[in-house]
């Protein structure tokens, strides 16, 4: 059985880019998930976009995490909430060092969210680099931030084309 996404559940109508740049990510303290890379990229990105907001889900946020200041974090949300969380984002991050598949990449894309991912799991099969997201090397927070910034800087029309490409 191949990995797939339940497109009856994971979907979103065509939408516009947010007036406040918003990036989503999965919050996990498991080392291979690359939280330290996502954190570094988001803090760097926030220097370019001071109003940046983030949406995350996963385990409890670590006390004192600097991301807490601008992140709407959801601890272990139910499956019905996930599509809504993905659909609130202008871009989704996968910062993992290793993945078997990387289901959140596919779920975010099904919800019309361009993805910037490290070169792990199915990322290269799912993301059309430069059209529906970007691929970067694992551990490269600077490249992750640069590619996210490029998506956030797209005109509303170009962002909508990327959103539609992610969905497709």
Short mmCIF file of N, CA and C in Angstrom, two decimals:
data_model
loop_
_atom_site.label_atom_id
_atom_site.label_comp_id
_atom_site.label_asym_id
_atom_site.label_seq_id
_atom_site.Cartn_x
_atom_site.Cartn_y
_atom_site.Cartn_z
N UNK A 1 0.85 -1.17 0.00
CA UNK A 1 0.00 0.00 0.00
C UNK A 1 0.90 1.23 0.00
N UNK A 2 0.68 2.12 -0.96
CA UNK A 2 1.48 3.33 -1.05
C UNK A 2 1.00 4.36 -0.04
N UNK A 3 1.91 5.22 0.39
CA UNK A 3 1.53 6.35 1.24
C UNK A 3 0.66 7.29 0.43
N UNK A 4 -0.32 7.85 1.09
CA UNK A 4 -1.19 8.80 0.41
C UNK A 4 -1.87 9.69 1.44
N UNK A 5 -2.59 10.66 0.94
CA UNK A 5 -3.32 11.60 1.77
C UNK A 5 -4.80 11.43 1.47
N UNK A 6 -5.62 11.44 2.51
CA UNK A 6 -7.06 11.40 2.35
C UNK A 6 -7.52 12.77 1.88
N UNK A 7 -7.71 12.91 0.57
CA UNK A 7 -8.05 14.22 0.01
C UNK A 7 -9.49 14.64 0.31
N UNK A 8 -10.29 13.73 0.87
CA UNK A 8 -11.60 14.16 1.36
C UNK A 8 -11.43 14.95 2.66
N UNK A 9 -10.39 14.64 3.41
CA UNK A 9 -10.13 15.32 4.68
C UNK A 9 -9.14 16.47 4.49
N UNK A 10 -8.05 16.21 3.79
CA UNK A 10 -7.01 17.21 3.62
C UNK A 10 -7.24 17.96 2.31
N UNK A 11 -7.91 19.09 2.44
CA UNK A 11 -8.22 19.92 1.29
C UNK A 11 -8.52 21.33 1.78
N UNK A 12 -8.46 22.26 0.88
CA UNK A 12 -8.82 23.65 1.17
C UNK A 12 -9.25 24.28 -0.14
N UNK A 13 -10.18 25.21 -0.08
CA UNK A 13 -10.58 25.90 -1.30
C UNK A 13 -9.46 26.85 -1.76
N UNK A 14 -9.49 27.25 -3.01
CA UNK A 14 -8.52 28.26 -3.46
C UNK A 14 -8.57 29.45 -2.51
N UNK A 15 -7.41 30.00 -2.23
CA UNK A 15 -7.36 31.08 -1.25
C UNK A 15 -6.28 32.08 -1.62
N UNK A 16 -6.27 33.18 -0.90
CA UNK A 16 -5.27 34.23 -1.12
C UNK A 16 -4.14 34.11 -0.10
N UNK A 17 -3.06 34.73 -0.43
CA UNK A 17 -1.93 34.86 0.49
C UNK A 17 -2.39 35.70 1.69
N UNK A 18 -1.91 35.36 2.87
CA UNK A 18 -2.28 36.09 4.08
C UNK A 18 -1.72 37.51 4.07
N UNK A 19 -2.45 38.46 4.67
CA UNK A 19 -1.91 39.81 4.79
C UNK A 19 -0.70 39.87 5.74
N UNK A 20 -0.66 38.95 6.72
CA UNK A 20 0.48 38.81 7.62
C UNK A 20 1.17 37.50 7.26
N UNK A 21 2.44 37.54 6.85
CA UNK A 21 3.12 36.30 6.46
C UNK A 21 3.03 35.25 7.56
N UNK A 22 2.64 34.03 7.16
CA UNK A 22 2.42 32.95 8.13
C UNK A 22 3.06 31.67 7.60
N UNK A 23 3.89 31.06 8.45
CA UNK A 23 4.60 29.83 8.10
C UNK A 23 4.24 28.76 9.12
N UNK A 24 4.05 27.53 8.64
CA UNK A 24 3.70 26.43 9.52
C UNK A 24 4.79 25.39 9.60
N UNK A 25 4.78 24.65 10.71
CA UNK A 25 5.76 23.58 10.90
C UNK A 25 5.27 22.62 11.97
N UNK A 26 5.81 21.41 11.93
CA UNK A 26 5.52 20.40 12.93
C UNK A 26 6.54 20.54 14.06
N UNK A 27 6.05 20.64 15.28
CA UNK A 27 6.93 20.83 16.43
C UNK A 27 7.18 19.49 17.09
N UNK A 28 8.40 19.01 16.98
CA UNK A 28 8.78 17.74 17.59
C UNK A 28 10.20 17.84 18.12
N UNK A 29 10.40 17.35 19.32
CA UNK A 29 11.74 17.37 19.91
C UNK A 29 12.58 16.16 19.47
N UNK A 30 12.02 15.26 18.69
CA UNK A 30 12.80 14.14 18.15
C UNK A 30 13.90 14.72 17.27
N UNK A 31 15.14 14.39 17.54
CA UNK A 31 16.28 15.02 16.86
C UNK A 31 16.15 14.97 15.34
N UNK A 32 15.72 13.85 14.79
CA UNK A 32 15.69 13.72 13.33
C UNK A 32 14.69 14.65 12.67
N UNK A 33 13.76 15.23 13.44
CA UNK A 33 12.77 16.15 12.87
C UNK A 33 13.35 17.54 12.60
N UNK A 34 14.55 17.83 13.13
CA UNK A 34 15.24 19.07 12.79
C UNK A 34 14.64 20.34 13.37
N UNK A 35 14.08 20.25 14.57
CA UNK A 35 13.48 21.44 15.19
C UNK A 35 14.50 22.57 15.31
N UNK A 36 15.76 22.23 15.62
CA UNK A 36 16.77 23.29 15.76
C UNK A 36 16.99 24.01 14.43
N UNK A 37 16.85 23.30 13.32
CA UNK A 37 16.99 23.91 11.99
C UNK A 37 15.78 24.81 11.71
N UNK A 38 14.59 24.32 11.98
CA UNK A 38 13.38 25.13 11.79
C UNK A 38 13.44 26.38 12.66
N UNK A 39 13.86 26.21 13.89
CA UNK A 39 13.95 27.36 14.81
C UNK A 39 14.91 28.41 14.25
N UNK A 40 16.10 27.98 13.85
CA UNK A 40 17.09 28.93 13.30
C UNK A 40 16.56 29.61 12.05
N UNK A 41 15.91 28.85 11.17
CA UNK A 41 15.35 29.43 9.94
C UNK A 41 14.26 30.44 10.26
N UNK A 42 13.36 30.11 11.17
CA UNK A 42 12.26 31.01 11.50
C UNK A 42 12.75 32.28 12.18
N UNK A 43 13.73 32.16 13.05
CA UNK A 43 14.27 33.35 13.70
C UNK A 43 14.97 34.25 12.69
N UNK A 44 15.66 33.64 11.74
CA UNK A 44 16.30 34.41 10.66
C UNK A 44 15.23 35.07 9.77
N UNK A 45 14.19 34.31 9.45
CA UNK A 45 13.10 34.82 8.61
C UNK A 45 12.37 35.98 9.30
N UNK A 46 12.23 35.89 10.60
CA UNK A 46 11.55 36.95 11.34
C UNK A 46 12.33 38.26 11.29
N UNK A 47 13.63 38.21 11.07
CA UNK A 47 14.40 39.45 10.90
C UNK A 47 14.02 40.14 9.59
N UNK A 48 13.70 39.34 8.56
CA UNK A 48 13.29 39.90 7.27
C UNK A 48 11.83 40.32 7.25
N UNK A 49 11.01 39.56 7.99
CA UNK A 49 9.57 39.81 8.06
C UNK A 49 9.21 39.96 9.54
N UNK A 50 9.38 41.16 10.13
CA UNK A 50 9.19 41.34 11.57
C UNK A 50 7.80 40.94 12.08
N UNK A 51 6.79 41.02 11.24
CA UNK A 51 5.44 40.64 11.65
C UNK A 51 5.13 39.17 11.47
N UNK A 52 6.12 38.39 11.06
CA UNK A 52 5.91 36.96 10.76
C UNK A 52 5.16 36.26 11.89
N UNK A 53 4.20 35.44 11.50
CA UNK A 53 3.48 34.56 12.43
C UNK A 53 3.79 33.13 12.02
N UNK A 54 3.69 32.24 12.99
CA UNK A 54 3.89 30.82 12.72
C UNK A 54 2.73 30.04 13.32
N UNK A 55 2.46 28.90 12.73
CA UNK A 55 1.46 27.95 13.21
C UNK A 55 2.18 26.62 13.34
N UNK A 56 2.01 25.96 14.46
CA UNK A 56 2.65 24.65 14.62
C UNK A 56 1.74 23.70 15.36
N UNK A 57 2.07 22.42 15.21
CA UNK A 57 1.39 21.40 15.99
C UNK A 57 2.39 20.32 16.33
N UNK A 58 2.07 19.55 17.36
CA UNK A 58 2.95 18.47 17.80
C UNK A 58 2.97 18.40 19.31
N UNK A 59 4.11 17.97 19.84
CA UNK A 59 4.25 17.87 21.29
C UNK A 59 4.30 19.24 21.94
N UNK A 60 4.30 19.27 23.28
CA UNK A 60 4.35 20.55 23.98
C UNK A 60 5.60 21.34 23.63
N UNK A 61 5.44 22.65 23.53
CA UNK A 61 6.56 23.52 23.23
C UNK A 61 7.49 23.57 24.45
N UNK A 62 8.78 23.53 24.16
CA UNK A 62 9.77 23.57 25.24
C UNK A 62 9.68 24.91 25.97
N UNK A 63 9.79 24.89 27.31
CA UNK A 63 9.76 26.15 28.07
C UNK A 63 10.88 27.09 27.58
N UNK A 64 10.53 28.35 27.40
CA UNK A 64 11.51 29.33 26.97
C UNK A 64 11.84 29.31 25.49
N UNK A 65 11.14 28.51 24.70
CA UNK A 65 11.42 28.46 23.26
C UNK A 65 11.14 29.84 22.66
N UNK A 66 12.12 30.43 21.96
CA UNK A 66 11.90 31.76 21.38
C UNK A 66 10.81 31.80 20.31
N UNK A 67 10.42 30.65 19.79
CA UNK A 67 9.35 30.62 18.79
C UNK A 67 7.99 30.92 19.42
N UNK A 68 7.87 30.70 20.73
CA UNK A 68 6.58 30.89 21.40
C UNK A 68 6.05 32.32 21.25
N UNK A 69 6.94 33.29 21.09
CA UNK A 69 6.53 34.69 21.00
C UNK A 69 5.68 34.98 19.76
N UNK A 70 5.82 34.18 18.71
CA UNK A 70 5.07 34.47 17.48
C UNK A 70 4.42 33.23 16.87
N UNK A 71 4.30 32.17 17.66
CA UNK A 71 3.74 30.92 17.15
C UNK A 71 2.44 30.56 17.84
N UNK A 72 1.44 30.23 17.03
CA UNK A 72 0.18 29.68 17.53
C UNK A 72 0.36 28.16 17.54
N UNK A 73 0.69 27.62 18.71
CA UNK A 73 1.04 26.20 18.81
C UNK A 73 -0.14 25.37 19.31
N UNK A 74 -0.35 24.22 18.68
CA UNK A 74 -1.43 23.30 19.03
C UNK A 74 -0.83 21.97 19.45
N UNK A 75 -1.07 21.60 20.71
CA UNK A 75 -0.53 20.35 21.24
C UNK A 75 -1.44 19.20 20.83
N UNK A 76 -0.88 18.30 20.04
CA UNK A 76 -1.55 17.08 19.59
C UNK A 76 -3.01 17.33 19.17
N UNK A 77 -3.24 18.19 18.16
CA UNK A 77 -4.61 18.44 17.72
C UNK A 77 -5.22 17.18 17.10
N UNK A 78 -6.55 17.12 17.09
CA UNK A 78 -7.18 15.97 16.45
C UNK A 78 -7.05 16.10 14.93
N UNK A 79 -7.22 15.02 14.25
CA UNK A 79 -7.02 14.97 12.79
C UNK A 79 -7.93 15.95 12.04
N UNK A 80 -9.09 16.24 12.57
CA UNK A 80 -10.01 17.16 11.89
C UNK A 80 -9.49 18.60 11.91
N UNK A 81 -8.61 18.93 12.85
CA UNK A 81 -8.07 20.28 12.95
C UNK A 81 -6.89 20.50 12.01
N UNK A 82 -6.17 19.45 11.64
CA UNK A 82 -4.95 19.61 10.85
C UNK A 82 -5.16 20.35 9.53
N UNK A 83 -6.16 20.01 8.73
CA UNK A 83 -6.33 20.74 7.46
C UNK A 83 -6.52 22.24 7.68
N UNK A 84 -7.22 22.63 8.72
CA UNK A 84 -7.42 24.05 9.02
C UNK A 84 -6.10 24.73 9.37
N UNK A 85 -5.24 24.02 10.09
CA UNK A 85 -3.94 24.58 10.46
C UNK A 85 -3.07 24.77 9.23
N UNK A 86 -3.01 23.74 8.37
CA UNK A 86 -2.23 23.87 7.13
C UNK A 86 -2.74 25.03 6.28
N UNK A 87 -4.06 25.16 6.17
CA UNK A 87 -4.66 26.16 5.29
C UNK A 87 -4.48 27.59 5.80
N UNK A 88 -4.01 27.77 7.03
CA UNK A 88 -3.74 29.11 7.56
C UNK A 88 -2.36 29.61 7.14
N UNK A 89 -1.57 28.76 6.50
CA UNK A 89 -0.16 29.08 6.25
C UNK A 89 0.11 29.46 4.80
N UNK A 90 1.07 30.38 4.63
CA UNK A 90 1.54 30.75 3.29
C UNK A 90 2.62 29.80 2.81
N UNK A 91 3.27 29.13 3.74
CA UNK A 91 4.30 28.13 3.42
C UNK A 91 4.41 27.18 4.60
N UNK A 92 4.81 25.96 4.30
CA UNK A 92 5.01 24.92 5.32
C UNK A 92 6.47 24.50 5.29
N UNK A 93 7.03 24.22 6.45
CA UNK A 93 8.42 23.80 6.57
C UNK A 93 8.50 22.33 6.95
N UNK A 94 9.36 21.61 6.29
CA UNK A 94 9.80 20.29 6.75
C UNK A 94 11.31 20.42 6.90
N UNK A 95 11.78 20.40 8.14
CA UNK A 95 13.20 20.62 8.42
C UNK A 95 13.91 19.34 8.86
N UNK A 96 13.32 18.21 8.59
CA UNK A 96 13.84 16.93 9.07
C UNK A 96 15.22 16.59 8.50
N UNK A 97 15.95 15.82 9.28
CA UNK A 97 17.24 15.26 8.84
C UNK A 97 17.01 13.92 8.14
N UNK A 98 15.89 13.27 8.47
CA UNK A 98 15.53 11.98 7.87
C UNK A 98 14.02 11.80 7.99
N UNK A 99 13.42 11.15 7.02
CA UNK A 99 11.99 10.83 7.03
C UNK A 99 11.79 9.54 6.26
N UNK A 100 10.81 8.76 6.67
CA UNK A 100 10.42 7.61 5.88
C UNK A 100 9.64 8.06 4.66
N UNK A 101 8.67 8.93 4.87
CA UNK A 101 7.87 9.48 3.78
C UNK A 101 7.74 11.00 3.93
N UNK A 102 7.24 11.46 5.07
CA UNK A 102 7.04 12.89 5.27
C UNK A 102 5.61 13.29 4.98
N UNK A 103 4.66 12.61 5.61
CA UNK A 103 3.24 12.84 5.34
C UNK A 103 2.80 14.30 5.49
N UNK A 104 3.31 15.07 6.47
CA UNK A 104 2.88 16.47 6.55
C UNK A 104 3.17 17.28 5.28
N UNK A 105 4.19 16.91 4.54
CA UNK A 105 4.47 17.59 3.27
C UNK A 105 3.26 17.44 2.34
N UNK A 106 2.82 16.21 2.16
CA UNK A 106 1.69 15.94 1.27
C UNK A 106 0.39 16.54 1.80
N UNK A 107 0.20 16.47 3.12
CA UNK A 107 -1.02 17.03 3.71
C UNK A 107 -1.07 18.55 3.51
N UNK A 108 0.05 19.23 3.75
CA UNK A 108 0.10 20.68 3.57
C UNK A 108 -0.18 21.04 2.11
N UNK A 109 0.43 20.31 1.19
CA UNK A 109 0.23 20.60 -0.23
C UNK A 109 -1.22 20.36 -0.64
N UNK A 110 -1.86 19.32 -0.09
CA UNK A 110 -3.26 19.06 -0.40
C UNK A 110 -4.15 20.21 0.08
N UNK A 111 -3.66 20.94 1.09
CA UNK A 111 -4.39 22.09 1.63
C UNK A 111 -3.91 23.40 1.02
N UNK A 112 -3.28 23.30 -0.16
CA UNK A 112 -2.87 24.46 -0.97
C UNK A 112 -1.75 25.29 -0.35
N UNK A 113 -0.85 24.61 0.34
CA UNK A 113 0.24 25.31 1.00
C UNK A 113 1.57 24.91 0.36
N UNK A 114 2.28 25.85 -0.28
CA UNK A 114 3.62 25.55 -0.79
C UNK A 114 4.52 25.08 0.36
N UNK A 115 5.47 24.20 0.05
CA UNK A 115 6.32 23.60 1.08
C UNK A 115 7.79 23.83 0.76
N UNK A 116 8.54 24.19 1.80
CA UNK A 116 10.00 24.21 1.71
C UNK A 116 10.47 23.07 2.59
N UNK A 117 11.12 22.11 1.98
CA UNK A 117 11.53 20.90 2.69
C UNK A 117 13.00 20.58 2.48
N UNK A 118 13.54 19.93 3.48
CA UNK A 118 14.86 19.35 3.30
C UNK A 118 14.71 18.15 2.36
N UNK A 119 15.81 17.73 1.83
CA UNK A 119 15.87 16.63 0.87
C UNK A 119 15.73 15.29 1.61
N UNK A 120 14.49 15.00 2.05
CA UNK A 120 14.22 13.78 2.82
C UNK A 120 12.93 13.14 2.34
N UNK A 121 12.77 11.86 2.64
CA UNK A 121 11.53 11.16 2.34
C UNK A 121 11.08 11.38 0.91
N UNK A 122 9.81 11.67 0.77
CA UNK A 122 9.21 11.85 -0.56
C UNK A 122 9.25 13.29 -1.05
N UNK A 123 9.97 14.17 -0.36
CA UNK A 123 9.96 15.59 -0.72
C UNK A 123 10.26 15.83 -2.19
N UNK A 124 11.30 15.21 -2.70
CA UNK A 124 11.68 15.45 -4.10
C UNK A 124 10.67 14.89 -5.09
N UNK A 125 9.88 13.90 -4.66
CA UNK A 125 8.84 13.36 -5.53
C UNK A 125 7.58 14.21 -5.50
N UNK A 126 7.35 14.88 -4.38
CA UNK A 126 6.11 15.64 -4.20
C UNK A 126 6.22 17.11 -4.61
N UNK A 127 7.37 17.72 -4.38
CA UNK A 127 7.53 19.15 -4.58
C UNK A 127 8.17 19.43 -5.93
N UNK A 128 7.52 20.25 -6.73
CA UNK A 128 8.12 20.74 -7.98
C UNK A 128 8.93 21.98 -7.58
N UNK A 129 10.25 21.79 -7.45
CA UNK A 129 11.12 22.85 -6.95
C UNK A 129 10.99 24.09 -7.83
N UNK A 130 10.63 25.21 -7.18
CA UNK A 130 10.45 26.47 -7.91
C UNK A 130 9.05 26.67 -8.45
N UNK A 131 8.13 25.74 -8.18
CA UNK A 131 6.75 25.87 -8.67
C UNK A 131 5.72 25.63 -7.58
N UNK A 132 5.97 24.66 -6.71
CA UNK A 132 5.04 24.37 -5.61
C UNK A 132 5.76 24.39 -4.26
N UNK A 133 7.04 24.71 -4.30
CA UNK A 133 7.86 24.75 -3.09
C UNK A 133 9.32 24.72 -3.46
N UNK A 134 10.13 24.41 -2.47
CA UNK A 134 11.58 24.32 -2.67
C UNK A 134 12.14 23.16 -1.88
N UNK A 135 13.28 22.65 -2.35
CA UNK A 135 14.03 21.59 -1.67
C UNK A 135 15.38 22.17 -1.27
N UNK A 136 15.78 21.91 -0.02
CA UNK A 136 17.09 22.34 0.47
C UNK A 136 17.78 21.15 1.13
N UNK A 137 19.07 21.29 1.35
CA UNK A 137 19.81 20.21 2.01
C UNK A 137 19.48 20.16 3.49
N UNK A 138 19.45 18.97 4.08
CA UNK A 138 19.21 18.85 5.52
C UNK A 138 20.23 19.66 6.32
N UNK A 139 19.76 20.30 7.36
CA UNK A 139 20.63 21.06 8.24
C UNK A 139 20.93 22.48 7.80
N UNK A 140 20.46 22.90 6.62
CA UNK A 140 20.80 24.22 6.08
C UNK A 140 19.70 25.23 6.42
N UNK A 141 19.79 25.80 7.62
CA UNK A 141 18.78 26.76 8.08
C UNK A 141 18.77 28.02 7.23
N UNK A 142 19.94 28.44 6.75
CA UNK A 142 20.02 29.64 5.92
C UNK A 142 19.26 29.45 4.61
N UNK A 143 19.46 28.31 3.94
CA UNK A 143 18.74 28.03 2.70
C UNK A 143 17.24 27.90 2.95
N UNK A 144 16.88 27.27 4.05
CA UNK A 144 15.47 27.13 4.40
C UNK A 144 14.83 28.51 4.55
N UNK A 145 15.50 29.40 5.28
CA UNK A 145 14.98 30.76 5.47
C UNK A 145 14.92 31.52 4.13
N UNK A 146 15.95 31.38 3.31
CA UNK A 146 15.98 32.08 2.01
C UNK A 146 14.83 31.63 1.12
N UNK A 147 14.58 30.33 1.05
CA UNK A 147 13.51 29.82 0.18
C UNK A 147 12.14 30.19 0.73
N UNK A 148 12.00 30.19 2.06
CA UNK A 148 10.74 30.64 2.66
C UNK A 148 10.51 32.11 2.34
N UNK A 149 11.55 32.92 2.46
CA UNK A 149 11.45 34.34 2.16
C UNK A 149 11.02 34.56 0.71
N UNK A 150 11.55 33.75 -0.19
CA UNK A 150 11.18 33.88 -1.60
C UNK A 150 9.68 33.62 -1.80
N UNK A 151 9.14 32.64 -1.11
CA UNK A 151 7.71 32.35 -1.22
C UNK A 151 6.89 33.48 -0.60
N UNK A 152 7.31 33.95 0.57
CA UNK A 152 6.57 35.01 1.24
C UNK A 152 6.61 36.32 0.44
N UNK A 153 7.65 36.51 -0.36
CA UNK A 153 7.79 37.73 -1.16
C UNK A 153 7.07 37.67 -2.50
N UNK A 154 6.50 36.52 -2.85
CA UNK A 154 5.77 36.41 -4.12
C UNK A 154 4.60 37.39 -4.15
N UNK A 155 4.28 37.89 -5.32
CA UNK A 155 3.08 38.70 -5.46
C UNK A 155 1.87 37.81 -5.15
N UNK A 156 0.75 38.41 -4.79
CA UNK A 156 -0.43 37.57 -4.52
C UNK A 156 -0.79 36.64 -5.69
N UNK A 157 -0.63 37.13 -6.92
CA UNK A 157 -0.95 36.30 -8.09
C UNK A 157 0.01 35.12 -8.23
N UNK A 158 1.30 35.40 -8.06
CA UNK A 158 2.30 34.32 -8.17
C UNK A 158 2.14 33.33 -7.01
N UNK A 159 1.86 33.84 -5.80
CA UNK A 159 1.66 32.93 -4.67
C UNK A 159 0.47 32.02 -4.94
N UNK A 160 -0.59 32.56 -5.51
CA UNK A 160 -1.78 31.75 -5.80
C UNK A 160 -1.42 30.64 -6.80
N UNK A 161 -0.57 30.94 -7.78
CA UNK A 161 -0.14 29.92 -8.73
C UNK A 161 0.64 28.82 -8.01
N UNK A 162 1.50 29.19 -7.06
CA UNK A 162 2.25 28.19 -6.28
C UNK A 162 1.29 27.37 -5.41
N UNK A 163 0.34 28.05 -4.81
CA UNK A 163 -0.66 27.36 -3.98
C UNK A 163 -1.43 26.34 -4.82
N UNK A 164 -1.85 26.76 -6.01
CA UNK A 164 -2.58 25.85 -6.90
C UNK A 164 -1.69 24.69 -7.34
N UNK A 165 -0.41 24.97 -7.61
CA UNK A 165 0.53 23.90 -8.00
C UNK A 165 0.74 22.92 -6.85
N UNK A 166 0.82 23.43 -5.64
CA UNK A 166 0.96 22.53 -4.48
C UNK A 166 -0.25 21.62 -4.39
N UNK A 167 -1.42 22.18 -4.56
CA UNK A 167 -2.65 21.39 -4.49
C UNK A 167 -2.71 20.33 -5.58
N UNK A 168 -2.28 20.70 -6.76
CA UNK A 168 -2.31 19.76 -7.90
C UNK A 168 -1.37 18.60 -7.65
#
